Amino acid sequence: MSTARAFFAFCAISLSTGASGRTQAPIIDPAQSARLRMVETQLRSRGITDPAVLKAMSRVPRHAFVPVDVKAFAYDDRPLPIGRNQTISQPYVVAYMTEALRLQPEHAILEIGTGSGYQAAVIAELVKHVYTIEIIPDLASEARRSLATLGYRNVEVRSGNGYFGWADHAPFDRIIVTAAPPEIPQALIDQLAVGGLMVVPVGTASQEIVILSKTAAGVTQQKTIPVRFVPMVGKP
Ligand code: SAH
């Protein structure tokens, strides 16, 4: 099957009912059924249970964050190239990290590694405000554009080096890092609120997702699943 046909094979037309109760004109969401299938077969079946996370992943149009030549694969079980040698993570990894953050609606979040902006959009569905930093200026502007087009007003994208965090908006309730540093940057630990969590892939050749928890008594770290992220560059 050609790439284009494979994508449109996912097409679904849904009818919406307005406040008056009358059935309105059909809204065409060409990717809705593919996205719901992704949630069932890739996320729920592998143990993602947080209903808010599953709902966010079923709402955010992943295909709107990937380049046109890979849109047909937007809901596949794998990472995808987004240009400049960078990738958007596999949907399961996005869901796993989002669930591990244990987000609350009032939270302010810092993300390092905006990439396409997809992970930021998923988090933006669940919290008050997302601050996200991307080191490649072109990716930062593209992500800013994608997020604005989709109407995400609670995400601020900055082009810069995430090793320094974003001191002006610290402390953050949660920090997520989506590029892999060799070890957790101290500035990020400093900018995490007491009572906060950080979810970060750590390592070089082999990497694991680490969940760092900061309390008044200090910092503890728990290693979880093995992963493969692009390296976090620009270490000072
Ligand atoms: N979260 C992204 C995927 C991240 S890919 C998404 O949902 O699409 C990792 C990103 O981290 C890349 O875009 C890369 O340019 C960026 N990155 C690498 N080192 C960085 C640094 N020091 N500061 C900020 N961004 C960095």
CSV table of C-alpha atoms and ligand atoms in Angstrom, one decimal:
chain,number,residue,atom,x,y,z
A,1,MET,CA,0.0,0.0,0.0
A,2,SER,CA,1.4,3.5,-0.8
A,3,THR,CA,2.2,5.8,2.0
A,4,ALA,CA,-0.6,8.2,1.2
A,5,ARG,CA,-3.2,5.3,1.0
A,6,ALA,CA,-2.0,3.8,4.2
A,7,PHE,CA,-2.6,7.1,6.0
A,8,PHE,CA,-6.1,7.7,4.6
A,9,ALA,CA,-7.0,4.1,5.3
A,10,PHE,CA,-7.2,5.4,8.9
A,11,CYS,CA,-9.9,8.0,8.0
A,12,ALA,CA,-12.9,8.3,10.2
A,13,ILE,CA,-15.9,10.7,10.1
A,14,SER,CA,-17.6,11.5,13.3
A,15,LEU,CA,-20.8,13.3,13.9
A,16,SER,CA,-20.9,15.8,16.6
A,17,THR,CA,-23.9,16.9,18.7
A,18,GLY,CA,-24.1,20.6,19.6
A,19,ALA,CA,-25.4,22.2,22.8
A,20,SER,CA,-28.8,22.3,21.2
A,21,GLY,CA,-28.8,18.6,20.9
A,22,ARG,CA,-29.1,18.8,17.1
A,23,THR,CA,-26.7,16.8,15.0
A,24,GLN,CA,-24.3,19.2,13.3
A,25,ALA,CA,-22.3,18.9,10.1
A,26,PRO,CA,-19.8,16.0,10.3
A,27,ILE,CA,-16.4,16.9,11.6
A,28,ILE,CA,-13.7,15.1,9.6
A,29,ASP,CA,-10.8,14.0,11.7
A,30,PRO,CA,-8.8,11.8,9.4
A,31,ALA,CA,-6.6,10.4,12.1
A,32,GLN,CA,-9.0,9.9,15.0
A,33,SER,CA,-9.4,6.2,14.6
A,34,ALA,CA,-5.7,5.6,14.1
A,35,ARG,CA,-5.1,7.6,17.3
A,36,LEU,CA,-7.6,5.7,19.3
A,37,ARG,CA,-6.1,2.4,18.0
A,38,MET,CA,-2.6,3.6,19.1
A,39,VAL,CA,-4.0,4.3,22.6
A,40,GLU,CA,-5.5,0.8,22.9
A,41,THR,CA,-2.8,-1.3,21.2
A,42,GLN,CA,0.4,0.6,22.2
A,43,LEU,CA,-0.4,2.3,25.5
A,44,ARG,CA,-3.3,0.6,27.5
A,45,SER,CA,-2.1,-2.9,26.5
A,46,ARG,CA,1.4,-2.1,27.8
A,47,GLY,CA,0.2,-0.9,31.2
A,48,ILE,CA,-0.4,2.8,30.8
A,49,THR,CA,-3.5,3.3,33.1
A,50,ASP,CA,-3.8,7.0,34.0
A,51,PRO,CA,-7.1,8.0,32.4
A,52,ALA,CA,-5.9,11.7,32.0
A,53,VAL,CA,-2.8,10.6,30.1
A,54,LEU,CA,-4.7,8.2,27.9
A,55,LYS,CA,-7.2,11.0,27.1
A,56,ALA,CA,-4.5,13.5,26.3
A,57,MET,CA,-2.8,11.0,24.0
A,58,SER,CA,-6.1,10.3,22.2
A,59,ARG,CA,-6.7,14.1,21.6
A,60,VAL,CA,-3.3,15.4,20.5
A,61,PRO,CA,-2.9,15.0,16.7
A,62,ARG,CA,0.6,13.5,16.4
A,63,HIS,CA,0.5,13.8,12.7
A,64,ALA,CA,0.4,17.6,13.0
A,65,PHE,CA,3.9,17.5,14.6
A,66,VAL,CA,5.8,15.3,12.0
A,67,PRO,CA,7.1,16.2,8.6
A,68,VAL,CA,4.9,15.5,5.6
A,69,ASP,CA,7.0,12.6,4.3
A,70,VAL,CA,6.4,10.6,7.6
A,71,LYS,CA,2.8,11.6,8.3
A,72,ALA,CA,1.5,8.2,7.1
A,73,PHE,CA,3.4,6.6,10.0
A,74,ALA,CA,2.4,9.2,12.7
A,75,TYR,CA,0.5,6.6,14.8
A,76,ASP,CA,3.0,3.8,14.3
A,77,ASP,CA,4.7,2.1,17.3
A,78,ARG,CA,8.1,3.8,16.8
A,79,PRO,CA,10.0,7.1,16.9
A,80,LEU,CA,10.0,9.2,13.7
A,81,PRO,CA,12.6,11.6,12.2
A,82,ILE,CA,11.7,15.3,12.5
A,83,GLY,CA,14.7,16.7,10.6
A,84,ARG,CA,18.1,17.9,11.7
A,85,ASN,CA,18.9,14.4,12.9
A,86,GLN,CA,16.4,14.6,15.7
A,87,THR,CA,13.4,12.3,16.4
A,88,ILE,CA,9.9,12.5,18.0
A,89,SER,CA,9.7,9.7,20.6
A,90,GLN,CA,7.7,6.5,20.3
A,91,PRO,CA,4.2,7.1,21.6
A,92,TYR,CA,4.6,4.6,24.4
A,93,VAL,CA,7.7,6.4,25.7
A,94,VAL,CA,5.8,9.8,25.6
A,95,ALA,CA,3.0,8.2,27.6
A,96,TYR,CA,5.3,6.4,30.0
A,97,MET,CA,7.2,9.6,30.8
A,98,THR,CA,4.0,11.7,31.1
A,99,GLU,CA,2.4,9.2,33.5
A,100,ALA,CA,5.6,9.1,35.5
A,101,LEU,CA,5.4,12.8,36.1
A,102,ARG,CA,2.1,12.4,38.0
A,103,LEU,CA,0.8,15.8,36.7
A,104,GLN,CA,-1.7,18.0,38.5
A,105,PRO,CA,-3.8,20.7,36.7
A,106,GLU,CA,-2.1,23.5,38.6
A,107,HIS,CA,1.4,22.5,37.8
A,108,ALA,CA,4.1,24.5,35.9
A,109,ILE,CA,6.3,22.2,33.9
A,110,LEU,CA,9.8,22.6,32.3
A,111,GLU,CA,10.6,20.5,29.3
A,112,ILE,CA,14.1,20.3,27.9
A,113,GLY,CA,14.2,19.2,24.2
A,114,THR,CA,11.1,20.6,22.5
A,115,GLY,CA,11.8,18.9,19.2
A,116,SER,CA,8.5,18.8,17.3
A,117,GLY,CA,6.5,20.1,20.3
A,118,TYR,CA,4.4,16.9,20.5
A,119,GLN,CA,5.4,16.0,24.1
A,120,ALA,CA,4.8,19.6,25.2
A,121,ALA,CA,1.3,19.5,23.7
A,122,VAL,CA,0.5,16.2,25.5
A,123,ILE,CA,1.6,17.8,28.8
A,124,ALA,CA,-0.2,21.1,28.0
A,125,GLU,CA,-3.5,19.1,27.9
A,126,LEU,CA,-3.0,18.2,31.5
A,127,VAL,CA,-1.4,21.2,33.3
A,128,LYS,CA,-1.6,25.0,33.6
A,129,HIS,CA,1.6,26.0,31.9
A,130,VAL,CA,4.5,24.4,30.0
A,131,TYR,CA,7.9,26.0,29.5
A,132,THR,CA,10.0,24.2,26.9
A,133,ILE,CA,13.5,24.8,25.6
A,134,GLU,CA,15.0,23.7,22.3
A,135,ILE,CA,18.6,24.1,21.3
A,136,ILE,CA,18.1,24.1,17.5
A,137,PRO,CA,16.5,27.4,16.6
A,138,ASP,CA,14.7,26.1,13.5
A,139,LEU,CA,13.0,23.3,15.5
A,140,ALA,CA,12.0,25.8,18.2
A,141,SER,CA,10.3,28.0,15.6
A,142,GLU,CA,8.5,25.1,13.9
A,143,ALA,CA,7.3,23.7,17.2
A,144,ARG,CA,6.1,27.2,18.2
A,145,ARG,CA,4.2,27.4,14.9
A,146,SER,CA,2.6,23.9,15.3
A,147,LEU,CA,1.5,24.6,18.9
A,148,ALA,CA,0.0,28.0,18.0
A,149,THR,CA,-1.8,26.6,15.0
A,150,LEU,CA,-3.4,23.9,17.2
A,151,GLY,CA,-4.4,26.6,19.7
A,152,TYR,CA,-2.1,25.7,22.6
A,153,ARG,CA,-1.8,29.0,24.5
A,154,ASN,CA,-0.3,27.6,27.6
A,155,VAL,CA,3.1,26.5,26.1
A,156,GLU,CA,6.1,28.9,25.8
A,157,VAL,CA,8.9,27.7,23.6
A,158,ARG,CA,12.4,29.2,24.0
A,159,SER,CA,15.4,28.6,21.8
A,160,GLY,CA,18.4,28.0,24.1
A,161,ASN,CA,20.6,25.5,26.0
A,162,GLY,CA,18.5,23.4,28.4
A,163,TYR,CA,21.6,22.6,30.6
A,164,PHE,CA,20.9,26.0,32.2
A,165,GLY,CA,17.2,25.5,32.7
A,166,TRP,CA,14.9,28.5,32.7
A,167,ALA,CA,15.7,30.4,36.0
A,168,ASP,CA,13.2,33.2,35.4
A,169,HIS,CA,10.3,30.7,35.8
A,170,ALA,CA,11.8,28.4,38.5
A,171,PRO,CA,10.9,26.5,40.6
A,172,PHE,CA,9.0,24.0,38.5
A,173,ASP,CA,6.6,21.4,39.9
A,174,ARG,CA,7.9,18.9,37.3
A,175,ILE,CA,10.8,18.7,34.8
A,176,ILE,CA,10.9,16.4,31.8
A,177,VAL,CA,14.1,16.0,29.8
A,178,THR,CA,13.6,14.4,26.3
A,179,ALA,CA,17.3,14.3,25.2
A,180,ALA,CA,19.8,12.2,27.2
A,181,PRO,CA,22.4,13.9,29.3
A,182,PRO,CA,25.4,11.8,30.6
A,183,GLU,CA,24.3,12.8,34.1
A,184,ILE,CA,21.4,14.9,35.5
A,185,PRO,CA,22.3,18.6,35.1
A,186,GLN,CA,22.7,20.3,38.5
A,187,ALA,CA,20.9,23.5,37.3
A,188,LEU,CA,17.8,21.4,36.7
A,189,ILE,CA,17.9,19.8,40.1
A,190,ASP,CA,18.2,23.3,41.6
A,191,GLN,CA,15.2,24.6,39.6
A,192,LEU,CA,12.9,21.7,40.7
A,193,ALA,CA,10.5,22.6,43.5
A,194,VAL,CA,10.6,20.8,46.8
A,195,GLY,CA,8.0,18.1,46.4
A,196,GLY,CA,8.8,18.0,42.7
A,197,LEU,CA,9.6,15.2,40.3
A,198,MET,CA,12.0,15.1,37.3
A,199,VAL,CA,11.8,12.4,34.6
A,200,VAL,CA,15.0,12.1,32.5
A,201,PRO,CA,16.7,9.6,30.3
A,202,VAL,CA,20.3,9.3,31.6
A,203,GLY,CA,23.4,7.8,29.9
A,204,THR,CA,25.4,7.6,26.7
A,205,ALA,CA,25.7,4.2,25.0
A,206,SER,CA,23.0,2.7,27.3
A,207,GLN,CA,20.3,4.9,28.9
A,208,GLU,CA,17.6,4.5,31.4
A,209,ILE,CA,14.7,6.7,32.4
A,210,VAL,CA,15.5,8.1,35.9
A,211,ILE,CA,12.7,9.5,38.1
A,212,LEU,CA,14.3,12.0,40.5
A,213,SER,CA,12.3,13.1,43.5
A,214,LYS,CA,13.1,16.2,45.5
A,215,THR,CA,11.9,16.5,49.1
A,216,ALA,CA,13.0,18.7,52.1
A,217,ALA,CA,15.2,15.8,53.1
A,218,GLY,CA,17.1,15.7,49.8
A,219,VAL,CA,17.0,14.0,46.4
A,220,THR,CA,16.4,10.4,45.5
A,221,GLN,CA,16.7,8.7,42.1
A,222,GLN,CA,15.0,5.6,40.8
A,223,LYS,CA,16.1,3.9,37.6
A,224,THR,CA,13.3,2.6,35.4
A,225,ILE,CA,13.0,1.4,31.8
A,226,PRO,CA,15.9,1.3,29.2
A,227,VAL,CA,15.5,3.8,26.4
A,228,ARG,CA,17.3,5.3,23.5
A,229,PHE,CA,17.2,9.1,23.1
A,230,VAL,CA,19.3,11.5,21.1
A,231,PRO,CA,22.1,13.0,23.3
A,232,MET,CA,21.6,16.2,25.2
A,233,VAL,CA,24.2,18.4,23.5
A,234,GLY,CA,25.9,21.6,24.7
A,235,LYS,CA,27.2,20.5,28.1
A,236,PRO,CA,28.9,23.5,29.6
B,1,SAH,N1,10.2,16.0,23.0
B,1,SAH,C1,10.4,16.0,21.6
B,1,SAH,C2,11.4,15.0,21.1
B,1,SAH,C3,12.8,15.4,21.6
B,1,SAH,S1,14.1,15.0,20.5
B,1,SAH,C4,9.1,15.8,20.8
B,1,SAH,O1,8.1,15.6,21.4
B,1,SAH,O2,9.1,15.9,19.6
B,1,SAH,C5,15.3,15.8,21.5
B,1,SAH,C6,15.4,17.2,21.3
B,1,SAH,O3,16.3,17.7,22.3
B,1,SAH,C7,16.1,17.6,19.9
B,1,SAH,O4,15.2,18.5,19.2
B,1,SAH,C8,17.4,18.3,20.3
B,1,SAH,O5,17.7,19.3,19.4
B,1,SAH,C9,17.1,18.8,21.7
B,1,SAH,N2,18.2,19.1,22.5
B,1,SAH,C10,19.4,18.4,22.6
B,1,SAH,N3,20.2,19.0,23.5
B,1,SAH,C11,19.5,20.1,24.0
B,1,SAH,C12,19.9,21.1,25.0
B,1,SAH,N4,21.0,21.1,25.6
B,1,SAH,N5,18.9,22.0,25.3
B,1,SAH,C13,17.7,22.0,24.6
B,1,SAH,N6,17.4,21.1,23.7
B,1,SAH,C14,18.3,20.1,23.4
